[in-house]
mmCIF file with all atom_site columns, C-alpha atoms in Angstrom:
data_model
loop_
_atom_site.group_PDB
_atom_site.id
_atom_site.type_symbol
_atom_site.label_atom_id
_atom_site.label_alt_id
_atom_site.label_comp_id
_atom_site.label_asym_id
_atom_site.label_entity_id
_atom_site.label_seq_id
_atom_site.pdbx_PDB_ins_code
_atom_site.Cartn_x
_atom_site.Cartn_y
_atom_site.Cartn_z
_atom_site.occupancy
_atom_site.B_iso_or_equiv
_atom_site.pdbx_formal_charge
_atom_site.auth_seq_id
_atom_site.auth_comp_id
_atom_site.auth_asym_id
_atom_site.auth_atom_id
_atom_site.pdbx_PDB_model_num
ATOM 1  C CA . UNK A 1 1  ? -22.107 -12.710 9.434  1.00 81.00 ? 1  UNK A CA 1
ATOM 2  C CA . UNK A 1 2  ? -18.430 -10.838 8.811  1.00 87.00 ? 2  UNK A CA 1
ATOM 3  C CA . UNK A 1 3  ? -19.028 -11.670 5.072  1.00 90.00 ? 3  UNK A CA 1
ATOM 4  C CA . UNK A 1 4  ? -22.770 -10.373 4.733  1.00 90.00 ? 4  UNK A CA 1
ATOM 5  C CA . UNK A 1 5  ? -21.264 -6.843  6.610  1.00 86.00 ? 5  UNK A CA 1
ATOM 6  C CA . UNK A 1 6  ? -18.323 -6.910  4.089  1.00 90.00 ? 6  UNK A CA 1
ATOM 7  C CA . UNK A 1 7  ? -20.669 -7.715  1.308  1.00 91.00 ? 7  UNK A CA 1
ATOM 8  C CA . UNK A 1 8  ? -23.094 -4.717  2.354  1.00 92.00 ? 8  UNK A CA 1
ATOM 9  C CA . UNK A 1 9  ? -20.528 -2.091  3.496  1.00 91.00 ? 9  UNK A CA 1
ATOM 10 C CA . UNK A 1 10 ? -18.228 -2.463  0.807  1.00 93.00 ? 10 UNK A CA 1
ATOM 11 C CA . UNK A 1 11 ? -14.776 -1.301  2.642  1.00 94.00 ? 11 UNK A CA 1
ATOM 12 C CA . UNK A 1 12 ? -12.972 -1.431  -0.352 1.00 94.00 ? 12 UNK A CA 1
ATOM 13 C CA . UNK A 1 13 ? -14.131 1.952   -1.099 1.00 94.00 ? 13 UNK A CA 1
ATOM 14 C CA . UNK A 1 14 ? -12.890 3.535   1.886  1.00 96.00 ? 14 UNK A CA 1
ATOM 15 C CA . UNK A 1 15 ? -14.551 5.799   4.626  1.00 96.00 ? 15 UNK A CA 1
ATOM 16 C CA . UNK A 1 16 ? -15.389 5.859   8.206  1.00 97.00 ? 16 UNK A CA 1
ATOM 17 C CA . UNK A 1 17 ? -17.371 3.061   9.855  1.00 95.00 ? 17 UNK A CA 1
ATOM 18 C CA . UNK A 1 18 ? -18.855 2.881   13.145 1.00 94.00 ? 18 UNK A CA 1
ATOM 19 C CA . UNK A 1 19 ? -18.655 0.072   15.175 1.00 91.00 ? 19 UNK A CA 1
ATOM 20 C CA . UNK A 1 20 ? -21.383 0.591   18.254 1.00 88.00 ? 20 UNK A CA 1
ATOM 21 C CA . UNK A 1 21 ? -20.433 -3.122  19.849 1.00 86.00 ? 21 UNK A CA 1
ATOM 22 C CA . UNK A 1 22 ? -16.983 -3.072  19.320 1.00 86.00 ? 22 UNK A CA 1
ATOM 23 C CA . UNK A 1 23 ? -16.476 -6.151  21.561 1.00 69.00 ? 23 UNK A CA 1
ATOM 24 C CA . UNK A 1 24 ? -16.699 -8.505  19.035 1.00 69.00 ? 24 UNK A CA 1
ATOM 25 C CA . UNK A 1 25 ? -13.177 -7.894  16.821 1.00 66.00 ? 25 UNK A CA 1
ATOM 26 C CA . UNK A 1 26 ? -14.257 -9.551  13.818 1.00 87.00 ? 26 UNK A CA 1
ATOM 27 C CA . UNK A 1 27 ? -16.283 -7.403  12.261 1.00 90.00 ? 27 UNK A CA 1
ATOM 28 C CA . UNK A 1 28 ? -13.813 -4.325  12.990 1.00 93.00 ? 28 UNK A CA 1
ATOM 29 C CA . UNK A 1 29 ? -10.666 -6.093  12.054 1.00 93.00 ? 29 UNK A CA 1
ATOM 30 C CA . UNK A 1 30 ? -12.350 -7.645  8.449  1.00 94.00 ? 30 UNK A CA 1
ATOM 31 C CA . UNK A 1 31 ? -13.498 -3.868  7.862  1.00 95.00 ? 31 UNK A CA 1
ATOM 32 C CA . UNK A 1 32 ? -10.149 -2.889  8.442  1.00 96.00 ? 32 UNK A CA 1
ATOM 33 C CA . UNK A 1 33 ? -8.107  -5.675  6.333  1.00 95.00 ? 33 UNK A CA 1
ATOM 34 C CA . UNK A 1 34 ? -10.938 -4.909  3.541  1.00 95.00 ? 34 UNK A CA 1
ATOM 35 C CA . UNK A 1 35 ? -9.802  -1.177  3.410  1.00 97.00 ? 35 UNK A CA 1
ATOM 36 C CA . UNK A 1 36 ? -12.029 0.992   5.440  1.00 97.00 ? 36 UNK A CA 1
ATOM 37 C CA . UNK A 1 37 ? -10.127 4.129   5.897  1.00 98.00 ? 37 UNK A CA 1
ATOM 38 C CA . UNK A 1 38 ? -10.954 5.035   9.677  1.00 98.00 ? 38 UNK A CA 1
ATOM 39 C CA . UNK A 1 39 ? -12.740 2.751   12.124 1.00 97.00 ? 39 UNK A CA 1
ATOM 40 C CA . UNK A 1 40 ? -14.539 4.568   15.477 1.00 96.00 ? 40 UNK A CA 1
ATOM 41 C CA . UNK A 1 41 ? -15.666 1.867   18.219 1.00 93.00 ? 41 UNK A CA 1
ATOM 42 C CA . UNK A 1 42 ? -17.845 2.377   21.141 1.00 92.00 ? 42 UNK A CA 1
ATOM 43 C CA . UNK A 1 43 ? -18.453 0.323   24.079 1.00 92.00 ? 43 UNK A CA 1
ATOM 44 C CA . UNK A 1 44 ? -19.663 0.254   27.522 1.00 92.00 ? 44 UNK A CA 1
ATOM 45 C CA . UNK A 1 45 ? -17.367 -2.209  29.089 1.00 92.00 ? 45 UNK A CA 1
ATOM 46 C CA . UNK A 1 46 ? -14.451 -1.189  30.013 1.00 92.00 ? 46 UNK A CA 1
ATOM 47 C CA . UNK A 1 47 ? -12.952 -5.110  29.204 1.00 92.00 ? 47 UNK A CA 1
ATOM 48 C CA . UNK A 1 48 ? -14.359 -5.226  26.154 1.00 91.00 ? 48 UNK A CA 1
ATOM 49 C CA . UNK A 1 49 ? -12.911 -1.403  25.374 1.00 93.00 ? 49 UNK A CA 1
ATOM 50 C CA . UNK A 1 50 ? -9.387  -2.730  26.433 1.00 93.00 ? 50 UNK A CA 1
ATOM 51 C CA . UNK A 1 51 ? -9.432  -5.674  24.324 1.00 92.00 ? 51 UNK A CA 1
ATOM 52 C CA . UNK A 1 52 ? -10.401 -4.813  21.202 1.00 93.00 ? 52 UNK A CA 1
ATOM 53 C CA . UNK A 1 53 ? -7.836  -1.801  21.819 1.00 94.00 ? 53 UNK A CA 1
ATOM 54 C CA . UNK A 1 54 ? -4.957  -4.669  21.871 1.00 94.00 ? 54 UNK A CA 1
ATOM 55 C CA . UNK A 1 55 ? -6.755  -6.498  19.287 1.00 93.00 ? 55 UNK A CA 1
ATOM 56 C CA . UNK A 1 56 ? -6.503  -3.696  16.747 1.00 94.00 ? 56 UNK A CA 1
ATOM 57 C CA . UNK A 1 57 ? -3.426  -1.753  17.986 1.00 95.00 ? 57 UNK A CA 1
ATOM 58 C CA . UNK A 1 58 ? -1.871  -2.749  14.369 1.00 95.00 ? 58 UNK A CA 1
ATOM 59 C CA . UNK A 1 59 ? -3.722  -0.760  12.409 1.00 97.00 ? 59 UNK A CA 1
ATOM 60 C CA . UNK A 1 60 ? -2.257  2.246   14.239 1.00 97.00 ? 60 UNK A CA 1
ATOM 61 C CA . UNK A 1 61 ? -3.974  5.626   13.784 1.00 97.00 ? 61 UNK A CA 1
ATOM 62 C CA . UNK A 1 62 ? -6.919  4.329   11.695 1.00 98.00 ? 62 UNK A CA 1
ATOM 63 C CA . UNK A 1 63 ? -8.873  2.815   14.645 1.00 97.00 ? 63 UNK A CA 1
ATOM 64 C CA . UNK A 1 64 ? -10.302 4.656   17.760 1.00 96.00 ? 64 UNK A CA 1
ATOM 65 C CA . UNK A 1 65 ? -12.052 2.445   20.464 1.00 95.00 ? 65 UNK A CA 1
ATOM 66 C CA . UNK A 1 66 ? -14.151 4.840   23.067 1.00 94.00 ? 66 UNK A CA 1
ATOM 67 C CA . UNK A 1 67 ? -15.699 3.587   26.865 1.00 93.00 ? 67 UNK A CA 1
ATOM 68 C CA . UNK A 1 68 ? -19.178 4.889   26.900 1.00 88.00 ? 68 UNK A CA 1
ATOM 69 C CA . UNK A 1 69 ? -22.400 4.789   25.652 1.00 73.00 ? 69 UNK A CA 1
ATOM 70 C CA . UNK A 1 70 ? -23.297 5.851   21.673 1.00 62.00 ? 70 UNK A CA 1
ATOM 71 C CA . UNK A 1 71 ? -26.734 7.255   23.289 1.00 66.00 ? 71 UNK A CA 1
ATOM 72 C CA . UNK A 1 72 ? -28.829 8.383   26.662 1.00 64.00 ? 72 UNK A CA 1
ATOM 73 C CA . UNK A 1 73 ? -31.427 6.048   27.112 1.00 57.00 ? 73 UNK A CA 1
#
């Protein structure tokens, strides 16, 4: 599926993405290596926040990985 999103979102160009399950590093880390500019993740567990924190620590200032929930439902 990380090469249909790459296909679709075309990173190369740059820009902010949105990442609303950021528990699953793939996608966020391929967006990132394919040159998305800034990378905002949301999640509700607080595990899953942590990780993919670690997980993408390298690319510094471009990523931002927040606890909580994108909506009220």
């Amino acid at each position: 599926m990380v090469a249909e999103v790459l296909e679709h979102l075309e990173p190369s160009r740059g820009g902010l993405y949105v990442d609303c399950t950021v528990d699953l590093e793939d996608t966020p880390r391929a967006l990132l290596k394919g040159g998305a500019s800034r990378l905002i993740g949301f999640d509700r567990d607080p595990s899953a926040v942590a990780a993919a924190r670690s997980a993408l620590s390298e690319f510094g200032d471009r990523v931002e990985v927040v606890h909580g929930r994108t909506i009220d439902a």
